[in-house]
Amino acid sequence: MPEALPVATIRTQVTVPLAFPDGYSTTARVFTFKGLVDGREHLALGLGDWAGALDRLAVGGEAPLVRPHSECLTGDVFGSERCDCGPQLREAVQRIAETGGFLLYLRQEGRGIGLYAKLDAYALQDAGLDTYQANVALGRGEDERDYTAAAQMLATLGVPRVRLLSSNPDKEDQLTRLGVDVVERILTSVFLSPANAEYLAAKAAKAAEIEAADALAGRTPEQPR
Ligand SMILES: [Zn+2]
């Protein structure tokens, strides 16, 4: 059975016009919350006709498109090419805006280890470790991200069922375990650059590893572990 989630409430909601450096623009309804388990300042962005998507969901229609995006200062803000976070965020905003749904902006920098530790891990990657090995060498988990607050935000917004925009099977596994009905996982595009090729290869290998373990355990999104 899914774990019972502590109840969170909406603290504030405001409209924020977004304009990206490439000229794309849209409008977000930004939600903040009270009662998120880790006490961090996570955001939910309602994009496109998110209200219509909630109405359709309430009468048993299609689940809204949702992307949990973990904060990456270097990629999201400065356009770092060591990862693909910036282009993934940009793609997700547009894809969600086109159909109506939510982007969850999760304050778990560097797979949850924090900004300075992420940069320490980059130094180790320059010495030959991959992105997961580097975190472990720092005494941290390969991936410390936790989607409990994301599940809480979805529950608070009235989104028990999602079409998940993510290439990461761990997000689907965790959200399913937390009681979110993931009806479909839609892969993000691959944004390859010379600087992020090894990083993307490590990520793809990790995703395959998780999917293989899930298959061995007979887990599917419909069967919460
Ligand atoms: Zn990044």
GROMACS .gro file of C-alpha atoms and ligand atoms in nm:
model
  226
    1MET     CA    1   0.000   0.000   0.000
    2PRO     CA    2   0.124   0.354  -0.062
    3GLU     CA    3   0.254   0.535   0.242
    4ALA     CA    4   0.015   0.793   0.394
    5LEU     CA    5   0.142   1.138   0.305
    6PRO     CA    6   0.132   1.430   0.551
    7VAL     CA    7  -0.118   1.686   0.425
    8ALA     CA    8   0.025   2.005   0.275
    9THR     CA    9  -0.172   2.319   0.193
   10ILE     CA   10  -0.133   2.594  -0.064
   11ARG     CA   11   0.033   2.896   0.095
   12THR     CA   12   0.028   3.146  -0.193
   13GLN     CA   13  -0.047   3.143  -0.563
   14VAL     CA   14   0.061   3.415  -0.804
   15THR     CA   15   0.081   3.463  -1.179
   16VAL     CA   16   0.429   3.500  -1.325
   17PRO     CA   17   0.492   3.575  -1.695
   18LEU     CA   18   0.789   3.372  -1.822
   19ALA     CA   19   1.019   3.474  -2.107
   20PHE     CA   20   1.307   3.246  -2.201
   21PRO     CA   21   1.632   3.361  -2.368
   22ASP     CA   22   1.531   3.196  -2.698
   23GLY     CA   23   1.217   3.409  -2.718
   24TYR     CA   24   0.964   3.153  -2.599
   25SER     CA   25   0.718   3.297  -2.351
   26THR     CA   26   0.424   3.175  -2.151
   27THR     CA   27   0.252   3.239  -1.820
   28ALA     CA   28   0.281   3.033  -1.503
   29ARG     CA   29   0.058   3.015  -1.199
   30VAL     CA   30   0.314   2.964  -0.926
   31PHE     CA   31   0.207   2.782  -0.610
   32THR     CA   32   0.390   2.773  -0.277
   33PHE     CA   33   0.306   2.532   0.003
   34LYS     CA   34   0.288   2.484   0.376
   35GLY     CA   35   0.361   2.148   0.535
   36LEU     CA   36   0.603   1.993   0.285
   37VAL     CA   37   0.794   1.717   0.463
   38ASP     CA   38   1.147   1.844   0.404
   39GLY     CA   39   1.073   2.209   0.481
   40ARG     CA   40   1.226   2.324   0.150
   41GLU     CA   41   1.077   2.594  -0.072
   42HIS     CA   42   0.956   2.379  -0.360
   43LEU     CA   43   0.733   2.533  -0.629
   44ALA     CA   44   0.457   2.405  -0.851
   45LEU     CA   45   0.404   2.589  -1.180
   46GLY     CA   46   0.062   2.553  -1.339
   47LEU     CA   47   0.122   2.592  -1.713
   48GLY     CA   48  -0.112   2.631  -2.010
   49ASP     CA   49  -0.471   2.543  -1.933
   50TRP     CA   50  -0.383   2.372  -1.607
   51ALA     CA   51  -0.724   2.457  -1.460
   52GLY     CA   52  -0.898   2.288  -1.754
   53ALA     CA   53  -0.668   1.989  -1.709
   54LEU     CA   54  -0.778   1.964  -1.343
   55ASP     CA   55  -1.144   1.982  -1.453
   56ARG     CA   56  -1.092   1.702  -1.707
   57LEU     CA   57  -0.914   1.490  -1.447
   58ALA     CA   58  -1.197   1.542  -1.196
   59VAL     CA   59  -1.449   1.387  -1.436
   60GLY     CA   60  -1.227   1.092  -1.520
   61GLY     CA   61  -1.061   1.242  -1.827
   62GLU     CA   62  -0.698   1.245  -1.932
   63ALA     CA   63  -0.437   1.288  -1.659
   64PRO     CA   64  -0.237   1.613  -1.675
   65LEU     CA   65   0.122   1.622  -1.795
   66VAL     CA   66   0.353   1.665  -1.495
   67ARG     CA   67   0.729   1.703  -1.476
   68PRO     CA   68   0.918   1.695  -1.149
   69HIS     CA   69   1.233   1.899  -1.226
   70SER     CA   70   1.515   1.902  -0.974
   71GLU     CA   71   1.685   2.237  -0.936
   72CYS     CA   72   2.017   2.278  -1.117
   73LEU     CA   73   2.157   2.626  -1.073
   74THR     CA   74   2.439   2.578  -1.319
   75GLY     CA   75   2.218   2.427  -1.590
   76ASP     CA   76   1.887   2.607  -1.533
   77VAL     CA   77   2.025   2.956  -1.480
   78PHE     CA   78   2.369   2.971  -1.641
   79GLY     CA   79   2.318   2.727  -1.926
   80SER     CA   80   2.597   2.492  -1.818
   81GLU     CA   81   2.666   2.229  -2.082
   82ARG     CA   82   2.794   1.977  -1.829
   83CYS     CA   83   2.437   1.850  -1.796
   84ASP     CA   84   2.110   1.877  -1.988
   85CYS     CA   85   1.895   2.038  -1.718
   86GLY     CA   86   1.851   2.376  -1.888
   87PRO     CA   87   1.721   2.238  -2.220
   88GLN     CA   88   1.508   1.982  -2.033
   89LEU     CA   89   1.347   2.256  -1.825
   90ARG     CA   90   1.285   2.470  -2.132
   91GLU     CA   91   1.133   2.174  -2.321
   92ALA     CA   92   0.917   2.073  -2.026
   93VAL     CA   93   0.769   2.420  -1.979
   94GLN     CA   94   0.660   2.435  -2.342
   95ARG     CA   95   0.530   2.079  -2.362
   96ILE     CA   96   0.327   2.122  -2.045
   97ALA     CA   97   0.201   2.466  -2.150
   98GLU     CA   98   0.074   2.316  -2.477
   99THR     CA   99  -0.142   2.057  -2.303
  100GLY     CA  100  -0.203   2.200  -1.955
  101GLY     CA  101  -0.034   2.061  -1.648
  102PHE     CA  102   0.228   2.121  -1.382
  103LEU     CA  103   0.601   2.157  -1.352
  104LEU     CA  104   0.723   2.081  -1.001
  105TYR     CA  105   1.045   2.272  -0.936
  106LEU     CA  106   1.218   2.074  -0.664
  107ARG     CA  107   1.495   2.229  -0.458
  108GLN     CA  108   1.725   1.929  -0.458
  109GLU     CA  109   2.035   2.052  -0.634
  110GLY     CA  110   2.296   1.802  -0.752
  111ARG     CA  111   2.075   1.493  -0.713
  112GLY     CA  112   2.007   1.608  -0.361
  113ILE     CA  113   2.366   1.662  -0.242
  114GLY     CA  114   2.368   2.041  -0.280
  115LEU     CA  115   2.545   2.290  -0.502
  116TYR     CA  116   2.894   2.293  -0.352
  117ALA     CA  117   2.902   1.913  -0.330
  118LYS     CA  118   2.785   1.894  -0.693
  119LEU     CA  119   3.078   2.111  -0.797
  120ASP     CA  120   3.311   1.892  -0.588
  121ALA     CA  121   3.166   1.596  -0.779
  122TYR     CA  122   3.241   1.774  -1.109
  123ALA     CA  123   3.605   1.794  -1.002
  124LEU     CA  124   3.605   1.418  -0.941
  125GLN     CA  125   3.436   1.363  -1.278
  126ASP     CA  126   3.718   1.559  -1.440
  127ALA     CA  127   3.947   1.301  -1.279
  128GLY     CA  128   3.757   1.015  -1.447
  129LEU     CA  129   3.465   0.915  -1.224
  130ASP     CA  130   3.110   0.917  -1.359
  131THR     CA  131   2.836   1.129  -1.206
  132TYR     CA  132   2.718   0.851  -0.972
  133GLN     CA  133   3.064   0.727  -0.871
  134ALA     CA  134   3.165   1.084  -0.791
  135ASN     CA  135   2.876   1.129  -0.546
  136VAL     CA  136   2.967   0.802  -0.376
  137ALA     CA  137   3.332   0.907  -0.354
  138LEU     CA  138   3.213   1.214  -0.165
  139GLY     CA  139   3.040   0.989   0.088
  140ARG     CA  140   2.697   1.066  -0.054
  141GLY     CA  141   2.432   0.851  -0.221
  142GLU     CA  142   2.442   0.802  -0.598
  143ASP     CA  143   2.112   0.986  -0.615
  144GLU     CA  144   1.964   1.130  -0.295
  145ARG     CA  145   1.657   1.284  -0.454
  146ASP     CA  146   1.331   1.215  -0.277
  147TYR     CA  147   0.994   1.284  -0.435
  148THR     CA  148   0.781   1.283  -0.121
  149ALA     CA  149   0.729   1.661  -0.136
  150ALA     CA  150   0.643   1.627  -0.507
  151ALA     CA  151   0.373   1.372  -0.421
  152GLN     CA  152   0.245   1.600  -0.145
  153MET     CA  153   0.221   1.893  -0.387
  154LEU     CA  154   0.030   1.681  -0.639
  155ALA     CA  155  -0.213   1.568  -0.369
  156THR     CA  156  -0.264   1.928  -0.257
  157LEU     CA  157  -0.326   2.045  -0.614
  158GLY     CA  158  -0.583   1.768  -0.665
  159VAL     CA  159  -0.372   1.562  -0.906
  160PRO     CA  160  -0.386   1.194  -0.804
  161ARG     CA  161  -0.313   1.076  -1.159
  162VAL     CA  162  -0.039   1.200  -1.394
  163ARG     CA  163   0.122   1.152  -1.729
  164LEU     CA  164   0.483   1.180  -1.616
  165LEU     CA  165   0.726   1.372  -1.835
  166SER     CA  166   1.057   1.210  -1.740
  167SER     CA  167   1.324   0.973  -1.867
  168ASN     CA  168   1.406   0.868  -1.511
  169PRO     CA  169   1.234   0.547  -1.398
  170ASP     CA  170   1.322   0.623  -1.035
  171LYS     CA  171   1.081   0.919  -1.042
  172GLU     CA  172   0.802   0.689  -1.159
  173ASP     CA  173   0.893   0.423  -0.899
  174GLN     CA  174   0.903   0.670  -0.610
  175LEU     CA  175   0.584   0.855  -0.709
  176THR     CA  176   0.399   0.527  -0.754
  177ARG     CA  177   0.514   0.412  -0.412
  178LEU     CA  178   0.391   0.744  -0.274
  179GLY     CA  179   0.042   0.682  -0.410
  180VAL     CA  180   0.054   0.882  -0.736
  181ASP     CA  181  -0.107   0.697  -1.025
  182VAL     CA  182   0.145   0.726  -1.310
  183VAL     CA  183  -0.065   0.628  -1.612
  184GLU     CA  184   0.212   0.692  -1.863
  185ARG     CA  185   0.577   0.799  -1.867
  186ILE     CA  186   0.667   1.026  -2.155
  187LEU     CA  187   1.039   1.050  -2.229
  188THR     CA  188   1.215   1.383  -2.249
  189SER     CA  189   1.431   1.464  -2.550
  190VAL     CA  190   1.805   1.401  -2.547
  191PHE     CA  191   2.014   1.717  -2.553
  192LEU     CA  192   2.363   1.604  -2.642
  193SER     CA  193   2.668   1.830  -2.637
  194PRO     CA  194   3.041   1.749  -2.634
  195ALA     CA  195   3.053   1.854  -2.267
  196ASN     CA  196   2.767   1.634  -2.146
  197ALA     CA  197   2.810   1.315  -2.353
  198GLU     CA  198   2.962   1.110  -2.070
  199TYR     CA  199   2.707   1.245  -1.821
  200LEU     CA  200   2.416   1.147  -2.047
  201ALA     CA  201   2.563   0.801  -2.106
  202ALA     CA  202   2.591   0.744  -1.729
  203LYS     CA  203   2.233   0.862  -1.681
  204ALA     CA  204   2.102   0.631  -1.953
  205ALA     CA  205   2.293   0.335  -1.805
  206LYS     CA  206   2.149   0.410  -1.461
  207ALA     CA  207   1.795   0.430  -1.600
  208ALA     CA  208   1.842   0.094  -1.773
  209GLU     CA  209   1.972  -0.054  -1.446
  210ILE     CA  210   1.661   0.065  -1.254
  211GLU     CA  211   1.428  -0.057  -1.527
  212ALA     CA  212   1.596  -0.400  -1.528
  213ALA     CA  213   1.560  -0.425  -1.148
  214ASP     CA  214   1.194  -0.322  -1.175
  215ALA     CA  215   1.133  -0.586  -1.442
  216LEU     CA  216   1.302  -0.855  -1.230
  217ALA     CA  217   1.085  -0.762  -0.934
  218GLY     CA  218   0.777  -0.768  -1.156
  219ARG     CA  219   0.703  -0.407  -1.076
  220THR     CA  220   0.494  -0.195  -1.305
  221PRO     CA  221   0.337   0.144  -1.236
  222GLU     CA  222   0.010  -0.029  -1.154
  223GLN     CA  223   0.166  -0.240  -0.878
  224PRO     CA  224   0.305  -0.021  -0.602
  225ARG     CA  225   0.577  -0.195  -0.404
  226ZN      ZN  226   2.208   2.003  -1.431
   0.00000   0.00000   0.00000
